[in-house]
Amino acid sequence: MGRLEGKVALVSGGARGIGAACASFFAREGAAVVIGDLLEKEGASTADQIVRSGGRARFERMDVTAEADWDRAIATASRNYGRLDILVNNAGIAIARPSFFEVTPSDWEKTMAVNSTGVFLGARAVAPLMKERRSGSIVNISSISGLVGISASAGYAASKGAVRVFTKYLAIQLAPFNVRANSIHPGVVRTDLTAKSLADAAAMKRNLELHPLGRVGQPEDIAAGALYLASDESSWVTGAELVIDGGYTAR
Ligand SMILES: NC(=O)c1ccc[n+]([C@@H]2O[C@H](COP(=O)([O-])OP(=O)(O)OC[C@H]3O[C@@H](n4cnc5c(N)ncnc54)[C@H](O)[C@@H]3O)[C@@H](O)[C@H]2O)c1
């Protein structure tokens, strides 16, 4: 019996990277998964791979900053799978600048809209359903940049910090209905988001030094934590910060 048998999950930004790993792990453990993303080709292909491995998944094009897209993704989950138990708020962007002096208001607004407002809209869209069923798990992907001031992007730091405390607010608000909310704080993980910086040998060497375990993360390292928080194994865990960073913030 899978760890998510009979459950239904929506993973934003699930077309590739950490979100795609979450979707695959969840499906392998018995969940039906709706993958919501802007990237239609990658999203359809990730859903297709899951189905070919015997899992249940569908792709729904969505922009996490658009309320109507959330409603559509949730309708897809309800129509095809009859319910929604898990939301992974994973979609995110980063606009890196060499220093604070180069950051523009537009960089800030764009990043906040996806990384912060997107998480709020997702929680707002699923909470009534979960409240009604008196069961649910919301997993918000923040970052170690939401814990300490290391980001190369001002909006990224602020948006991920906002996700950290918003998650605790959600946990308190939704606890009376047995709906849980937790955040995950990954260190540097090898995905398309970090590919450019990790391709640089000097940056890679610096990253290896910054992570005491001596390697950068893989999407699966984060998906394993998301799986735990999504499952009933964490039924007494809410408002928690799960740091998965190879020891980066331990110093
Ligand atoms: N890779 C890392 O080192 C790292 C570290 C800490 C936190 N994170 C966080 O993990 C999450 C996933 O990142 P990743 O590394 O897999 O990056 P990624 O770029 O590979 O994946 C992000 C996905 O989000 C989607 N997305 C972006 N904007 C969207 C929008 N408006 N609506 C819907 N989908 C949208 C993208 O199309 C993409 O598929 C992000 O929230 C990121 O901030 C990543």
Tab-separated table of N, CA and C in Angstrom, residues 2-93:
chain	number	residue	atom	x	y	z
A	2	GLY	N	0.624	2.167	-0.958
A	2	GLY	CA	1.453	3.366	-1.073
A	2	GLY	C	1.204	4.350	0.061
A	3	ARG	N	2.156	5.212	0.263
A	3	ARG	CA	2.063	6.171	1.376
A	3	ARG	C	1.017	7.252	1.123
A	4	LEU	N	0.579	7.402	-0.146
A	4	LEU	CA	-0.459	8.397	-0.466
A	4	LEU	C	-1.657	7.737	-1.157
A	5	GLU	N	-1.849	6.447	-0.861
A	5	GLU	CA	-2.923	5.703	-1.530
A	5	GLU	C	-4.262	6.427	-1.407
A	6	GLY	N	-4.957	6.607	-2.529
A	6	GLY	CA	-6.295	7.193	-2.512
A	6	GLY	C	-6.313	8.712	-2.433
A	7	LYS	N	-5.139	9.344	-2.345
A	7	LYS	CA	-5.130	10.801	-2.222
A	7	LYS	C	-4.958	11.464	-3.593
A	8	VAL	N	-5.330	12.755	-3.627
A	8	VAL	CA	-5.213	13.535	-4.857
A	8	VAL	C	-4.393	14.789	-4.557
A	9	ALA	N	-3.408	15.061	-5.418
A	9	ALA	CA	-2.495	16.184	-5.181
A	9	ALA	C	-2.477	17.139	-6.369
A	10	LEU	N	-2.284	18.412	-6.065
A	10	LEU	CA	-2.035	19.427	-7.094
A	10	LEU	C	-0.633	19.980	-6.827
A	11	VAL	N	0.217	19.943	-7.859
A	11	VAL	CA	1.593	20.434	-7.711
A	11	VAL	C	1.786	21.588	-8.689
A	12	SER	N	1.941	22.802	-8.153
A	12	SER	CA	2.192	23.939	-9.056
A	12	SER	C	3.657	23.919	-9.469
A	13	GLY	N	3.914	24.366	-10.695
A	13	GLY	CA	5.291	24.322	-11.196
A	13	GLY	C	5.794	22.895	-11.307
A	14	GLY	N	4.883	21.962	-11.589
A	14	GLY	CA	5.247	20.537	-11.584
A	14	GLY	C	5.776	20.012	-12.906
A	15	ALA	N	5.975	20.884	-13.884
A	15	ALA	CA	6.423	20.413	-15.197
A	15	ALA	C	7.848	19.884	-15.169
A	16	ARG	N	8.683	20.484	-14.316
A	16	ARG	CA	10.104	20.089	-14.306
A	16	ARG	C	10.685	20.314	-12.906
A	17	GLY	N	11.938	19.960	-12.731
A	17	GLY	CA	12.668	20.264	-11.501
A	17	GLY	C	12.039	19.642	-10.258
A	18	ILE	N	12.032	20.403	-9.176
A	18	ILE	CA	11.567	19.898	-7.877
A	18	ILE	C	10.089	19.499	-7.950
A	19	GLY	N	9.283	20.294	-8.649
A	19	GLY	CA	7.845	19.989	-8.759
A	19	GLY	C	7.600	18.676	-9.485
A	20	ALA	N	8.364	18.425	-10.541
A	20	ALA	CA	8.202	17.172	-11.297
A	20	ALA	C	8.605	15.982	-10.428
A	21	ALA	N	9.660	16.150	-9.618
A	21	ALA	CA	10.083	15.059	-8.720
A	21	ALA	C	8.989	14.797	-7.680
A	22	CYS	N	8.376	15.867	-7.161
A	22	CYS	CA	7.267	15.690	-6.194
A	22	CYS	C	6.132	14.911	-6.863
A	23	ALA	N	5.763	15.329	-8.070
A	23	ALA	CA	4.656	14.672	-8.777
A	23	ALA	C	4.960	13.181	-8.966
A	24	SER	N	6.185	12.842	-9.374
A	24	SER	CA	6.547	11.434	-9.604
A	24	SER	C	6.537	10.640	-8.306
A	25	PHE	N	7.123	11.223	-7.252
A	25	PHE	CA	7.144	10.519	-5.955
A	25	PHE	C	5.718	10.273	-5.469
A	26	PHE	N	4.869	11.294	-5.589
A	26	PHE	CA	3.491	11.174	-5.089
A	26	PHE	C	2.740	10.076	-5.861
A	27	ALA	N	2.903	10.098	-7.186
A	27	ALA	CA	2.196	9.118	-8.024
A	27	ALA	C	2.682	7.708	-7.713
A	28	ARG	N	3.986	7.566	-7.503
A	28	ARG	CA	4.560	6.254	-7.172
A	28	ARG	C	3.973	5.720	-5.860
A	29	GLU	N	3.592	6.645	-4.962
A	29	GLU	CA	3.028	6.241	-3.668
A	29	GLU	C	1.511	6.190	-3.696
A	30	GLY	N	0.913	6.224	-4.901
A	30	GLY	CA	-0.519	5.958	-5.020
A	30	GLY	C	-1.407	7.174	-5.204
A	31	ALA	N	-0.848	8.388	-5.204
A	31	ALA	CA	-1.692	9.576	-5.381
A	31	ALA	C	-1.982	9.808	-6.868
A	32	ALA	N	-3.140	10.411	-7.147
A	32	ALA	CA	-3.405	10.954	-8.483
A	32	ALA	C	-2.931	12.406	-8.438
A	33	VAL	N	-2.238	12.848	-9.501
A	33	VAL	CA	-1.590	14.157	-9.441
A	33	VAL	C	-2.026	15.054	-10.598
A	34	VAL	N	-2.394	16.291	-10.252
A	34	VAL	CA	-2.595	17.314	-11.280
A	34	VAL	C	-1.345	18.191	-11.270
A	35	ILE	N	-0.713	18.281	-12.436
A	35	ILE	CA	0.486	19.098	-12.594
A	35	ILE	C	0.064	20.422	-13.211
A	36	GLY	N	0.270	21.510	-12.480
A	36	GLY	CA	-0.094	22.835	-13.005
A	36	GLY	C	1.153	23.620	-13.325
A	37	ASP	N	1.243	24.132	-14.544
A	37	ASP	CA	2.461	24.864	-14.918
A	37	ASP	C	2.181	25.707	-16.158
A	38	LEU	N	3.050	26.682	-16.382
A	38	LEU	CA	2.988	27.490	-17.610
A	38	LEU	C	3.532	26.708	-18.804
A	39	LEU	N	4.451	25.790	-18.531
A	39	LEU	CA	5.161	25.073	-19.609
A	39	LEU	C	4.346	23.883	-20.088
A	40	GLU	N	3.684	24.054	-21.241
A	40	GLU	CA	2.731	23.021	-21.689
A	40	GLU	C	3.437	21.748	-22.142
A	41	LYS	N	4.504	21.910	-22.927
A	41	LYS	CA	5.179	20.727	-23.471
A	41	LYS	C	5.798	19.897	-22.335
A	42	GLU	N	6.541	20.570	-21.469
A	42	GLU	CA	7.216	19.868	-20.362
A	42	GLU	C	6.197	19.273	-19.392
A	43	GLY	N	5.120	20.037	-19.140
A	43	GLY	CA	4.095	19.565	-18.200
A	43	GLY	C	3.393	18.323	-18.717
A	44	ALA	N	3.033	18.348	-20.013
A	44	ALA	CA	2.347	17.195	-20.610
A	44	ALA	C	3.285	15.991	-20.618
A	45	SER	N	4.565	16.234	-20.874
A	45	SER	CA	5.519	15.139	-20.943
A	45	SER	C	5.758	14.533	-19.549
A	46	THR	N	5.805	15.364	-18.517
A	46	THR	CA	5.969	14.832	-17.152
A	46	THR	C	4.755	13.989	-16.766
A	47	ALA	N	3.553	14.491	-17.084
A	47	ALA	CA	2.333	13.727	-16.768
A	47	ALA	C	2.342	12.402	-17.528
A	48	ASP	N	2.770	12.471	-18.788
A	48	ASP	CA	2.805	11.286	-19.642
A	48	ASP	C	3.764	10.218	-19.084
A	49	GLN	N	4.926	10.681	-18.625
A	49	GLN	CA	5.915	9.742	-18.047
A	49	GLN	C	5.342	9.030	-16.828
A	50	ILE	N	4.599	9.783	-16.009
A	50	ILE	CA	4.003	9.187	-14.806
A	50	ILE	C	2.976	8.125	-15.218
A	51	VAL	N	2.164	8.466	-16.207
A	51	VAL	CA	1.131	7.520	-16.656
A	51	VAL	C	1.793	6.269	-17.234
A	52	ARG	N	2.880	6.470	-17.999
A	52	ARG	CA	3.571	5.315	-18.591
A	52	ARG	C	4.207	4.409	-17.528
A	53	SER	N	4.509	5.006	-16.358
A	53	SER	CA	5.051	4.152	-15.275
A	53	SER	C	3.941	3.590	-14.397
A	54	GLY	N	2.683	3.731	-14.853
A	54	GLY	CA	1.580	3.093	-14.124
A	54	GLY	C	0.894	4.012	-13.127
A	55	GLY	N	1.272	5.312	-13.103
A	55	GLY	CA	0.649	6.248	-12.157
A	55	GLY	C	-0.511	7.006	-12.783
A	56	ARG	N	-1.143	7.843	-11.968
A	56	ARG	CA	-2.241	8.689	-12.468
A	56	ARG	C	-1.805	10.145	-12.409
A	57	ALA	N	-1.852	10.836	-13.568
A	57	ALA	CA	-1.455	12.252	-13.602
A	57	ALA	C	-2.074	12.933	-14.808
A	58	ARG	N	-2.326	14.221	-14.667
A	58	ARG	CA	-2.822	15.048	-15.769
A	58	ARG	C	-2.100	16.370	-15.697
A	59	PHE	N	-1.940	16.986	-16.864
A	59	PHE	CA	-1.362	18.332	-16.892
A	59	PHE	C	-2.465	19.352	-17.078
A	60	GLU	N	-2.376	20.470	-16.364
A	60	GLU	CA	-3.305	21.587	-16.554
A	60	GLU	C	-2.462	22.855	-16.678
A	61	ARG	N	-2.621	23.567	-17.789
A	61	ARG	CA	-1.847	24.803	-17.921
A	61	ARG	C	-2.340	25.811	-16.896
A	62	MET	N	-1.441	26.373	-16.131
A	62	MET	CA	-1.865	27.392	-15.176
A	62	MET	C	-0.758	28.395	-14.874
A	63	ASP	N	-1.208	29.605	-14.599
A	63	ASP	CA	-0.316	30.652	-14.104
A	63	ASP	C	-0.714	30.881	-12.647
A	64	VAL	N	0.207	30.655	-11.725
A	64	VAL	CA	-0.156	30.724	-10.302
A	64	VAL	C	-0.572	32.121	-9.849
A	65	THR	N	-0.327	33.129	-10.694
A	65	THR	CA	-0.729	34.489	-10.308
A	65	THR	C	-2.169	34.789	-10.734
A	66	ALA	N	-2.818	33.845	-11.428
A	66	ALA	CA	-4.189	34.076	-11.935
A	66	ALA	C	-5.199	33.242	-11.140
A	67	GLU	N	-6.079	33.910	-10.458
A	67	GLU	CA	-7.075	33.207	-9.628
A	67	GLU	C	-7.892	32.197	-10.429
A	68	ALA	N	-8.284	32.586	-11.648
A	68	ALA	CA	-9.132	31.718	-12.468
A	68	ALA	C	-8.405	30.420	-12.816
A	69	ASP	N	-7.075	30.482	-12.957
A	69	ASP	CA	-6.305	29.279	-13.285
A	69	ASP	C	-6.310	28.300	-12.112
A	70	TRP	N	-6.270	28.826	-10.913
A	70	TRP	CA	-6.368	27.952	-9.729
A	70	TRP	C	-7.719	27.242	-9.732
A	71	ASP	N	-8.776	28.002	-9.996
A	71	ASP	CA	-10.115	27.391	-9.996
A	71	ASP	C	-10.186	26.277	-11.032
A	72	ARG	N	-9.570	26.514	-12.201
A	72	ARG	CA	-9.604	25.505	-13.264
A	72	ARG	C	-8.824	24.250	-12.861
A	73	ALA	N	-7.659	24.451	-12.249
A	73	ALA	CA	-6.833	23.296	-11.856
A	73	ALA	C	-7.559	22.460	-10.792
A	74	ILE	N	-8.225	23.146	-9.879
A	74	ILE	CA	-8.955	22.430	-8.822
A	74	ILE	C	-10.157	21.696	-9.418
A	75	ALA	N	-10.816	22.338	-10.376
A	75	ALA	CA	-11.949	21.680	-11.053
A	75	ALA	C	-11.455	20.429	-11.782
A	76	THR	N	-10.276	20.497	-12.375
A	76	THR	CA	-9.710	19.322	-13.060
A	76	THR	C	-9.491	18.189	-12.069
A	77	ALA	N	-8.961	18.519	-10.877
A	77	ALA	CA	-8.735	17.489	-9.852
A	77	ALA	C	-10.071	16.881	-9.431
A	78	SER	N	-11.060	17.731	-9.171
A	78	SER	CA	-12.352	17.230	-8.678
A	78	SER	C	-13.052	16.394	-9.744
A	79	ARG	N	-13.031	16.896	-10.988
A	79	ARG	CA	-13.740	16.212	-12.071
A	79	ARG	C	-13.132	14.838	-12.363
A	80	ASN	N	-11.796	14.778	-12.370
A	80	ASN	CA	-11.136	13.531	-12.766
A	80	ASN	C	-10.888	12.581	-11.614
A	81	TYR	N	-10.653	13.137	-10.437
A	81	TYR	CA	-10.228	12.278	-9.324
A	81	TYR	C	-11.132	12.408	-8.098
A	82	GLY	N	-12.115	13.335	-8.159
A	82	GLY	CA	-13.148	13.386	-7.122
A	82	GLY	C	-12.833	14.124	-5.844
A	83	ARG	N	-11.602	14.598	-5.673
A	83	ARG	CA	-11.268	15.281	-4.420
A	83	ARG	C	-9.912	15.966	-4.536
A	84	LEU	N	-9.494	16.642	-3.479
A	84	LEU	CA	-8.148	17.223	-3.443
A	84	LEU	C	-7.649	17.199	-1.998
A	85	ASP	N	-6.564	16.488	-1.766
A	85	ASP	CA	-6.032	16.322	-0.407
A	85	ASP	C	-4.747	17.092	-0.170
A	86	ILE	N	-3.993	17.345	-1.251
A	86	ILE	CA	-2.627	17.869	-1.089
A	86	ILE	C	-2.392	18.988	-2.095
A	87	LEU	N	-1.826	20.094	-1.615
A	87	LEU	CA	-1.349	21.134	-2.530
A	87	LEU	C	0.138	21.346	-2.264
A	88	VAL	N	0.944	21.266	-3.324
A	88	VAL	CA	2.340	21.684	-3.208
A	88	VAL	C	2.477	22.994	-3.975
A	89	ASN	N	2.680	24.066	-3.232
A	89	ASN	CA	2.918	25.386	-3.823
A	89	ASN	C	4.398	25.457	-4.155
A	90	ASN	N	4.738	25.053	-5.377
A	90	ASN	CA	6.151	24.898	-5.736
A	90	ASN	C	6.626	25.878	-6.810
A	91	ALA	N	5.693	26.400	-7.640
A	91	ALA	CA	6.126	27.283	-8.745
A	91	ALA	C	6.926	28.456	-8.180
A	92	GLY	N	8.023	28.778	-8.837
A	92	GLY	CA	8.830	29.892	-8.344
A	92	GLY	C	9.774	30.400	-9.413
A	93	ILE	N	10.155	31.665	-9.274
A	93	ILE	CA	11.133	32.265	-10.193
A	93	ILE	C	12.163	33.050	-9.372
